[in-house]
Coordinates of C-alpha atoms in Angstrom, one line a residue:
M1 CA 109.8 92.2 81.2
R2 CA 106.8 94.1 82.1
I3 CA 106.1 93.9 85.7
S4 CA 103.5 95.2 88.2
I5 CA 104.1 96.1 92.1
L6 CA 100.7 95.6 94.2
G7 CA 102.1 97.7 97.3
C8 CA 104.6 100.6 97.9
G9 CA 105.6 100.1 101.4
Y10 CA 109.2 99.3 102.4
V11 CA 109.3 96.1 100.2
G12 CA 106.9 97.0 97.2
L13 CA 109.0 100.4 96.6
V14 CA 112.4 98.7 97.1
T15 CA 111.5 95.6 94.8
G16 CA 110.0 97.5 92.1
A17 CA 112.6 100.1 92.2
C18 CA 115.2 97.7 91.9
L19 CA 113.5 95.5 89.3
A20 CA 113.4 98.8 87.1
E21 CA 117.1 98.9 87.6
M22 CA 117.7 95.9 86.3
G23 CA 116.4 96.8 83.5
H24 CA 112.7 96.1 83.6
E25 CA 109.7 98.0 83.1
V26 CA 107.9 98.4 86.4
L27 CA 104.7 100.1 87.4
C28 CA 103.6 100.2 91.0
T29 CA 100.2 100.7 92.7
D30 CA 99.2 101.5 96.1
N31 CA 95.3 101.9 97.8
D32 CA 96.9 104.6 99.5
V33 CA 96.4 107.6 97.0
S34 CA 98.4 110.0 98.7
K35 CA 101.4 107.5 99.0
I36 CA 100.8 107.4 94.9
D37 CA 100.9 111.3 94.7
T38 CA 104.1 111.8 96.9
L39 CA 105.7 109.5 94.8
N40 CA 104.6 111.2 91.6
R41 CA 106.0 114.4 92.7
G42 CA 109.5 112.8 93.0
E43 CA 109.5 112.4 96.6
L44 CA 109.3 109.0 98.9
P45 CA 107.2 108.2 101.6
I46 CA 109.9 106.4 103.4
Y47 CA 113.7 106.7 104.3
E48 CA 116.1 104.0 102.7
L49 CA 119.7 104.6 101.9
N50 CA 120.3 104.9 98.1
L51 CA 116.8 104.4 97.4
D52 CA 115.9 108.2 96.0
E53 CA 118.6 107.9 93.7
I54 CA 117.3 104.8 91.8
V55 CA 113.9 105.9 91.9
A56 CA 114.9 109.2 90.4
R57 CA 117.1 107.9 87.8
N58 CA 114.4 105.0 86.5
G59 CA 111.8 107.5 86.7
A60 CA 113.6 109.7 84.4
A61 CA 114.1 106.7 82.0
K62 CA 110.4 105.5 82.1
R63 CA 111.4 102.4 83.6
L64 CA 109.6 103.0 86.9
M65 CA 106.2 104.5 87.2
F66 CA 103.5 105.0 89.7
T67 CA 99.6 104.9 89.4
A68 CA 96.7 104.8 91.7
D69 CA 94.7 103.2 89.3
L70 CA 94.9 99.5 90.5
A71 CA 93.1 97.9 87.7
E72 CA 95.9 99.5 85.3
A73 CA 98.5 98.2 87.1
V74 CA 97.2 94.5 87.0
R75 CA 96.8 95.1 83.2
F76 CA 100.2 96.4 83.1
G77 CA 102.5 93.6 84.0
D78 CA 103.5 89.8 82.6
A79 CA 104.2 89.4 86.0
I80 CA 102.4 90.8 89.3
F81 CA 104.7 90.9 92.5
I82 CA 102.3 90.8 95.6
C83 CA 103.9 93.3 98.4
V84 CA 101.1 94.0 100.3
G85 CA 101.0 94.3 104.3
T86 CA 100.4 91.0 106.4
P87 CA 100.1 92.3 109.9
P88 CA 99.9 90.4 112.7
M89 CA 96.1 89.9 114.4
E90 CA 95.4 89.5 118.0
D91 CA 95.9 85.8 118.0
G92 CA 99.5 85.9 116.3
D93 CA 98.0 84.8 113.0
A94 CA 98.9 86.8 109.8
D95 CA 96.2 88.7 108.4
L96 CA 96.0 87.7 105.0
S97 CA 92.9 90.2 104.1
S98 CA 94.9 91.9 101.9
I99 CA 96.6 89.1 99.9
D100 CA 93.0 87.9 99.2
S101 CA 92.0 91.6 98.0
A102 CA 94.7 91.2 95.8
A103 CA 93.7 88.0 94.3
R104 CA 90.1 89.2 93.8
L105 CA 91.9 92.2 92.1
I106 CA 93.9 90.3 89.8
A107 CA 91.4 87.8 88.9
S108 CA 88.8 90.6 87.9
E109 CA 91.0 93.3 86.1
A110 CA 93.4 91.0 84.3
R111 CA 93.7 90.7 80.6
G112 CA 95.0 87.5 80.0
S113 CA 97.2 85.1 81.7
K114 CA 99.6 86.2 84.3
L115 CA 102.8 85.4 86.9
V116 CA 101.5 86.2 90.4
V117 CA 104.4 86.3 92.8
E118 CA 104.1 86.3 96.5
K119 CA 106.7 88.7 98.0
S120 CA 104.8 89.4 101.2
T121 CA 105.8 87.5 104.0
V122 CA 103.1 84.8 104.5
P123 CA 102.6 81.6 106.4
M124 CA 103.2 78.2 104.4
Q125 CA 100.4 77.0 102.3
T126 CA 99.2 80.5 101.5
G127 CA 100.3 80.0 97.9
Q128 CA 98.0 77.0 97.7
K129 CA 95.2 79.5 98.9
L130 CA 96.1 82.1 96.7
K131 CA 96.0 79.8 93.6
R132 CA 92.7 78.5 94.6
A133 CA 91.2 82.2 95.0
L134 CA 92.6 83.0 91.9
A135 CA 90.8 80.6 90.1
I136 CA 87.6 80.6 91.8
Y137 CA 87.5 84.7 91.3
A138 CA 88.5 84.3 87.9
R139 CA 86.2 81.2 86.8
N140 CA 84.2 83.0 84.0
S141 CA 87.2 85.0 82.5
G142 CA 89.0 82.6 80.9
N143 CA 92.3 83.5 82.2
S144 CA 94.8 81.3 84.2
F145 CA 97.2 82.4 86.7
S146 CA 100.5 80.7 87.9
V147 CA 101.7 81.3 91.5
A148 CA 105.4 81.5 92.9
S149 CA 106.6 82.2 96.1
N150 CA 109.7 84.6 96.2
P151 CA 110.5 85.9 99.4
E152 CA 112.2 89.0 100.3
F153 CA 115.3 88.8 102.4
L154 CA 115.7 92.8 102.9
R155 CA 117.1 94.7 105.9
E156 CA 115.7 98.0 106.5
G157 CA 118.8 100.4 106.1
T158 CA 120.5 98.2 103.8
A159 CA 117.4 97.0 101.5
V160 CA 119.0 98.3 98.2
E161 CA 122.4 96.7 98.8
D162 CA 120.6 93.4 99.7
F163 CA 118.5 93.3 96.6
L164 CA 121.1 94.0 94.1
H165 CA 123.8 92.0 96.1
P166 CA 121.8 89.0 97.6
D167 CA 123.2 85.9 99.4
R168 CA 120.2 83.8 97.7
I169 CA 117.2 84.1 95.4
V170 CA 114.5 81.8 96.5
I171 CA 111.8 80.7 94.0
G172 CA 109.2 78.8 95.1
V173 CA 107.2 77.0 92.0
G174 CA 105.0 74.5 90.7
D175 CA 106.0 74.0 87.3
T176 CA 109.4 74.5 84.8
Q177 CA 107.5 77.4 83.1
T178 CA 107.0 79.6 86.1
E179 CA 110.7 78.6 87.3
M180 CA 111.9 80.1 83.6
Q181 CA 109.9 83.3 84.0
L182 CA 111.5 83.7 87.2
R183 CA 115.0 83.0 86.2
E184 CA 114.7 85.4 83.4
I185 CA 113.4 88.3 85.7
Y186 CA 116.3 87.8 88.1
R187 CA 119.2 86.9 85.1
P188 CA 120.9 90.3 85.5
L189 CA 121.7 89.8 89.4
V190 CA 122.9 86.2 89.0
E191 CA 124.9 87.0 86.2
Q192 CA 125.9 90.5 87.9
S193 CA 125.3 92.5 84.9
I194 CA 124.2 95.7 86.2
N195 CA 125.8 98.6 87.7
C196 CA 125.4 99.0 91.1
P197 CA 124.3 102.4 92.5
V198 CA 125.0 101.4 95.8
H199 CA 128.9 101.4 95.4
A200 CA 129.0 103.9 92.5
G201 CA 130.0 101.2 90.1
N202 CA 132.9 100.1 92.3
C203 CA 131.3 97.0 93.7
P204 CA 133.6 94.7 96.5
P205 CA 134.1 91.2 94.5
K206 CA 131.3 89.1 95.7
E207 CA 130.1 85.6 94.7
P208 CA 127.1 85.8 92.4
P209 CA 124.2 85.0 94.4
R210 CA 122.7 80.9 94.5
L211 CA 119.5 80.7 92.7
L212 CA 117.2 78.2 94.9
V213 CA 114.4 76.6 93.3
T214 CA 112.0 75.0 95.6
S215 CA 108.3 74.0 96.2
I216 CA 105.8 77.1 97.0
N217 CA 105.7 75.7 100.7
S218 CA 109.1 75.4 101.2
A219 CA 110.0 79.1 100.0
E220 CA 107.3 80.3 102.3
L221 CA 108.7 78.5 105.4
I222 CA 112.3 79.6 104.4
K223 CA 111.6 83.3 105.0
H224 CA 109.8 82.4 108.6
A225 CA 112.6 79.9 109.6
S226 CA 115.0 82.3 108.8
N227 CA 113.6 85.5 110.6
C228 CA 112.8 83.2 113.8
F229 CA 116.5 81.7 113.8
L230 CA 117.5 85.5 114.1
A231 CA 115.1 86.5 116.6
V232 CA 116.2 83.4 118.7
K233 CA 119.8 84.3 118.2
I234 CA 119.2 88.0 119.4
S235 CA 117.5 86.6 122.5
Y236 CA 120.0 84.5 123.2
A237 CA 122.5 87.2 123.1
N238 CA 120.4 89.3 125.6
L239 CA 120.1 85.9 127.9
I240 CA 123.8 85.9 128.1
A241 CA 123.8 89.9 129.0
D242 CA 121.7 89.3 131.9
I243 CA 124.1 86.7 133.2
C244 CA 127.0 89.0 132.5
E245 CA 125.3 91.9 134.5
N246 CA 124.2 89.6 137.2
M247 CA 127.7 87.5 137.5
G248 CA 130.2 90.5 136.8
A249 CA 131.5 89.4 133.2
D250 CA 131.5 91.7 130.0
V251 CA 129.0 90.5 127.3
E252 CA 130.9 92.1 124.4
Q253 CA 133.8 90.1 125.3
V254 CA 131.7 87.0 125.6
V255 CA 129.7 87.6 122.2
E256 CA 132.8 88.7 120.3
A257 CA 134.7 85.1 121.1
M258 CA 131.4 83.5 120.4
G259 CA 131.2 85.2 116.9
L260 CA 134.8 83.9 115.9
D261 CA 133.5 80.4 115.7
A262 CA 132.5 80.1 111.9
R263 CA 129.7 78.1 113.0
I264 CA 128.0 80.9 114.9
G265 CA 129.2 83.9 113.2
P266 CA 128.9 87.6 114.6
Q267 CA 125.6 88.6 112.9
F268 CA 122.8 89.1 115.1
L269 CA 124.7 88.2 118.2
R270 CA 124.3 91.8 119.8
P271 CA 122.4 92.4 123.2
G272 CA 120.4 95.4 123.8
L273 CA 116.9 96.4 123.8
G274 CA 115.5 93.3 121.8
F275 CA 114.4 93.1 118.1
G276 CA 111.9 95.4 116.8
G277 CA 110.8 96.3 113.2
F278 CA 107.8 94.9 111.4
C279 CA 109.5 91.7 110.4
L280 CA 110.9 89.8 113.3
P281 CA 108.2 90.5 116.2
K282 CA 105.2 89.3 113.6
D283 CA 107.0 86.6 111.9
V284 CA 107.9 85.1 115.4
Q285 CA 104.1 85.4 116.3
A286 CA 103.0 83.7 113.2
F287 CA 105.7 81.1 113.3
I288 CA 104.5 80.0 116.6
R289 CA 100.6 79.8 115.3
L290 CA 102.0 77.7 112.4
G291 CA 104.2 75.6 114.4
E292 CA 101.1 75.2 117.0
K293 CA 98.7 74.3 114.3
A294 CA 101.4 71.8 113.0
G295 CA 101.6 70.0 116.2
A296 CA 105.2 71.0 116.9
D297 CA 106.5 72.1 120.2
V298 CA 107.3 75.7 119.8
S299 CA 108.4 76.5 123.4
L300 CA 111.7 77.9 122.4
L301 CA 110.2 80.5 120.0
K302 CA 108.0 81.4 122.9
D303 CA 111.0 81.6 125.4
A304 CA 112.5 84.1 122.8
E305 CA 109.5 85.9 122.3
N306 CA 109.2 86.4 126.1
I307 CA 112.9 87.3 126.7
N308 CA 112.4 90.3 124.0
K309 CA 109.3 91.5 125.7
K310 CA 111.1 92.0 129.0
R311 CA 114.1 93.8 127.5
I312 CA 112.2 97.2 128.3
D313 CA 111.3 96.3 131.6
N314 CA 114.9 95.6 132.1
F315 CA 115.9 98.8 131.1
L316 CA 113.4 100.8 132.9
A317 CA 114.5 98.9 136.3
K318 CA 117.8 100.3 135.8
A319 CA 116.4 103.8 135.2
R320 CA 114.5 103.5 138.5
Q321 CA 117.4 102.0 140.3
A322 CA 119.6 105.2 139.0
L323 CA 117.0 107.7 139.4
W324 CA 114.7 106.3 142.4
V325 CA 111.8 107.9 140.6
L326 CA 111.2 108.7 137.2
K327 CA 108.2 111.3 137.7
D328 CA 109.0 114.7 136.6
K329 CA 112.8 113.3 135.8
R330 CA 113.9 114.8 132.5
I331 CA 115.2 112.0 130.0
G332 CA 116.8 112.6 126.8
V333 CA 116.3 109.7 124.5
L334 CA 118.7 109.2 121.3
G335 CA 117.0 107.2 118.8
L336 CA 113.2 106.4 117.9
A337 CA 113.6 104.2 114.8
F338 CA 113.7 100.6 115.6
K339 CA 117.1 100.2 113.8
P340 CA 119.8 103.0 112.2
G341 CA 119.3 103.6 108.5
T342 CA 115.4 103.8 108.6
D343 CA 112.7 105.7 109.8
D344 CA 110.4 103.0 110.5
I345 CA 108.9 102.9 114.0
R346 CA 106.9 99.9 113.8
F347 CA 107.3 97.6 117.0
A348 CA 110.3 99.8 117.6
P349 CA 111.6 99.6 121.3
A350 CA 111.8 103.3 121.7
T351 CA 108.1 103.7 121.1
E352 CA 107.5 101.3 124.0
L353 CA 110.2 102.8 126.0
V354 CA 108.9 106.3 125.4
G355 CA 105.0 105.2 126.1
R356 CA 106.2 103.8 129.5
L357 CA 108.1 106.9 130.3
L358 CA 105.2 109.2 130.0
Q359 CA 103.1 106.8 131.8
E360 CA 105.4 107.5 134.6
R361 CA 105.0 111.1 134.1
A362 CA 108.5 111.7 133.1
Q363 CA 109.7 114.7 131.0
V364 CA 110.8 113.2 127.4
Q365 CA 113.0 115.0 125.1
A366 CA 114.0 113.0 121.9
H367 CA 116.3 112.7 118.9
D368 CA 116.6 110.8 115.7
P369 CA 118.0 111.7 112.1
Q370 CA 114.9 110.5 110.3
A371 CA 112.1 109.2 112.7
M372 CA 111.0 112.1 114.6
E373 CA 108.2 113.0 112.2
K374 CA 106.4 109.4 112.2
T375 CA 106.9 109.5 116.1
R376 CA 105.3 112.9 116.6
A377 CA 102.2 111.6 115.2
L378 CA 102.3 108.7 118.2
F379 CA 103.6 111.1 120.9
P380 CA 102.7 114.8 120.1
S381 CA 103.6 115.8 123.6
I382 CA 107.3 115.0 123.8
R383 CA 110.0 117.7 122.6
Y384 CA 111.8 117.0 120.1
C385 CA 115.1 118.2 119.1
D386 CA 116.6 118.8 115.6
D387 CA 120.2 118.9 117.5
P388 CA 121.1 115.8 119.5
H389 CA 123.1 117.8 121.9
E390 CA 119.8 119.5 122.9
V391 CA 118.4 116.1 124.1
A392 CA 120.9 116.1 127.1
Q393 CA 119.9 119.8 128.3
N394 CA 119.2 119.9 132.1
A395 CA 118.3 116.0 131.6
D396 CA 118.7 113.8 134.7
A397 CA 119.5 111.1 132.2
L398 CA 120.2 110.5 128.4
M399 CA 119.1 106.7 127.1
I400 CA 120.6 105.5 124.0
V401 CA 118.0 103.5 122.2
T402 CA 118.8 103.4 118.5
E403 CA 122.4 103.2 117.4
W404 CA 123.0 105.8 115.0
P405 CA 126.6 105.9 114.2
E406 CA 126.7 109.7 114.3
Y407 CA 126.0 109.3 118.0
K408 CA 129.3 108.1 118.4
T409 CA 131.1 111.3 117.5
L410 CA 128.6 113.9 119.3
D411 CA 130.5 116.2 121.6
W412 CA 130.3 114.3 124.9
Q413 CA 131.8 117.0 127.1
R414 CA 129.3 119.7 125.5
I415 CA 126.6 116.9 126.7
K416 CA 128.2 116.2 130.0
D417 CA 128.3 120.0 130.9
S418 CA 124.6 120.5 129.7
M419 CA 123.2 118.0 131.9
L420 CA 121.5 118.0 135.5
R421 CA 122.9 114.6 136.1
P422 CA 125.5 113.1 133.8
L423 CA 123.9 109.5 133.5
I424 CA 123.9 107.8 130.3
L425 CA 122.0 104.6 130.1
D426 CA 123.1 102.9 127.1
G427 CA 120.8 100.3 125.5
R428 CA 122.8 99.5 122.4
N429 CA 126.4 99.5 124.1
L430 CA 127.2 102.0 121.3
L431 CA 129.8 103.8 123.7
K432 CA 133.0 102.8 125.3
G433 CA 131.8 102.7 129.0
E434 CA 135.4 102.8 130.2
E435 CA 135.8 106.6 128.2
M436 CA 132.6 107.8 129.6
V437 CA 133.1 107.1 133.0
A438 CA 136.7 109.1 132.5
M439 CA 135.2 111.8 131.4
G440 CA 132.9 112.1 134.5
F441 CA 129.7 110.3 133.2
E442 CA 127.6 107.7 135.4
Y443 CA 127.6 105.0 132.5
Q444 CA 125.4 101.8 132.4
G445 CA 125.4 99.5 129.3
V446 CA 123.7 96.3 128.5
G447 CA 125.7 93.0 129.9
K448 CA 128.2 95.2 131.8
A449 CA 128.7 95.7 135.6
V450 CA 127.4 98.8 136.7
N451 CA 129.5 101.6 137.1
E452 CA 129.6 103.2 140.3
A453 CA 127.4 106.5 140.6
L454 CA 129.5 109.7 140.6
P455 CA 129.9 111.6 144.0
A456 CA 126.9 113.9 144.1
S457 CA 129.2 117.0 144.1
S458 CA 130.0 116.0 140.4
A459 CA 126.5 116.5 139.4
K460 CA 125.4 119.8 137.7
S461 CA 123.7 121.9 140.5
G462 CA 120.2 123.4 139.5

């Protein structure tokens, strides 16, 4: 099938590339011309594991193309996937102006009837408004449009695998013909008839995904309900961590036992600096607003949001307790992306943490395997280190903010020897505290009893 993708961000680019990998002809567009120029040069504007491989392969096969001509993209596809941003407004509502702009574009430029698919995360009843807008904007064209909701469940860092090996595919439709079109689009995934680039053709056995057909309203709600449940789960783990710290228990032991319960499971039951990224924070805000409009009690979501907002406060309080004052202290920061496997810094805990450290006039030096260039635009004054070991040079403390797995295998003896004071504040429980203490570090994790400080004589003089 010929498919158009409106929007080449994380969702749009992964969606377009993976649909091409499934055998469809895909034309992607974006109103950011520089982004299209980057893609046409064979470069990617984002980092996502395995994405460069499938973009290159399908580009060479002419199944995946990019254009800055929005009208051309609309005319190309039998189906048009809307993958534009829906950022939060000041009151928490999702900003749907890009959805409206997409409707105007489609209505004015389409030549014939089209299937229009919501891929962006939107509040419930957006599909109804989109269908109405298309009808109004195209009232003199004679074209008709069917509308569907097809929410994405992609995790940055594993988005390609999530798309090609989903647990479920949700399609919200209003008629049988639309359902059949979407079933045909996703048939290669349901039948598992594609060669997977993620595992080099050696995919572990997995059940085919369930394809769930719902109403459009239900499909829109499923996405928000899923993300908000995960947010609540993370905040609950952080609540447990706070109790553990104050009462002398170990949160990792507690959540491990909880996660072994099949009714709970271990996923997202990890304490730390809170949830970030572009999805969970904005989706919680939008769902709170939706619940309030529906007359529902949304205090559970507000409490989860408040717990999340306090994680950086709590972490900085630990830093002040250990360092007394932060002014003029040299702080090393390991990790800037909101999670490992991505270069995305939107709503990342690291950006708030670095901003707060700078406000208190600390000296910050940082490393991230993928996100330093994007962070540089926000904080040009801090020192960026190509080698993560350099972050510890003459530092009064080292903060682990993003749990990149390569940080586990750093030369920690070299790091200790280079620090002014060997203090680790591990915001992700990436390291084993007992091992760090045995090496001579002061170590503070999340949800664990605070280790006794080393004698002053063990600190590096200077």
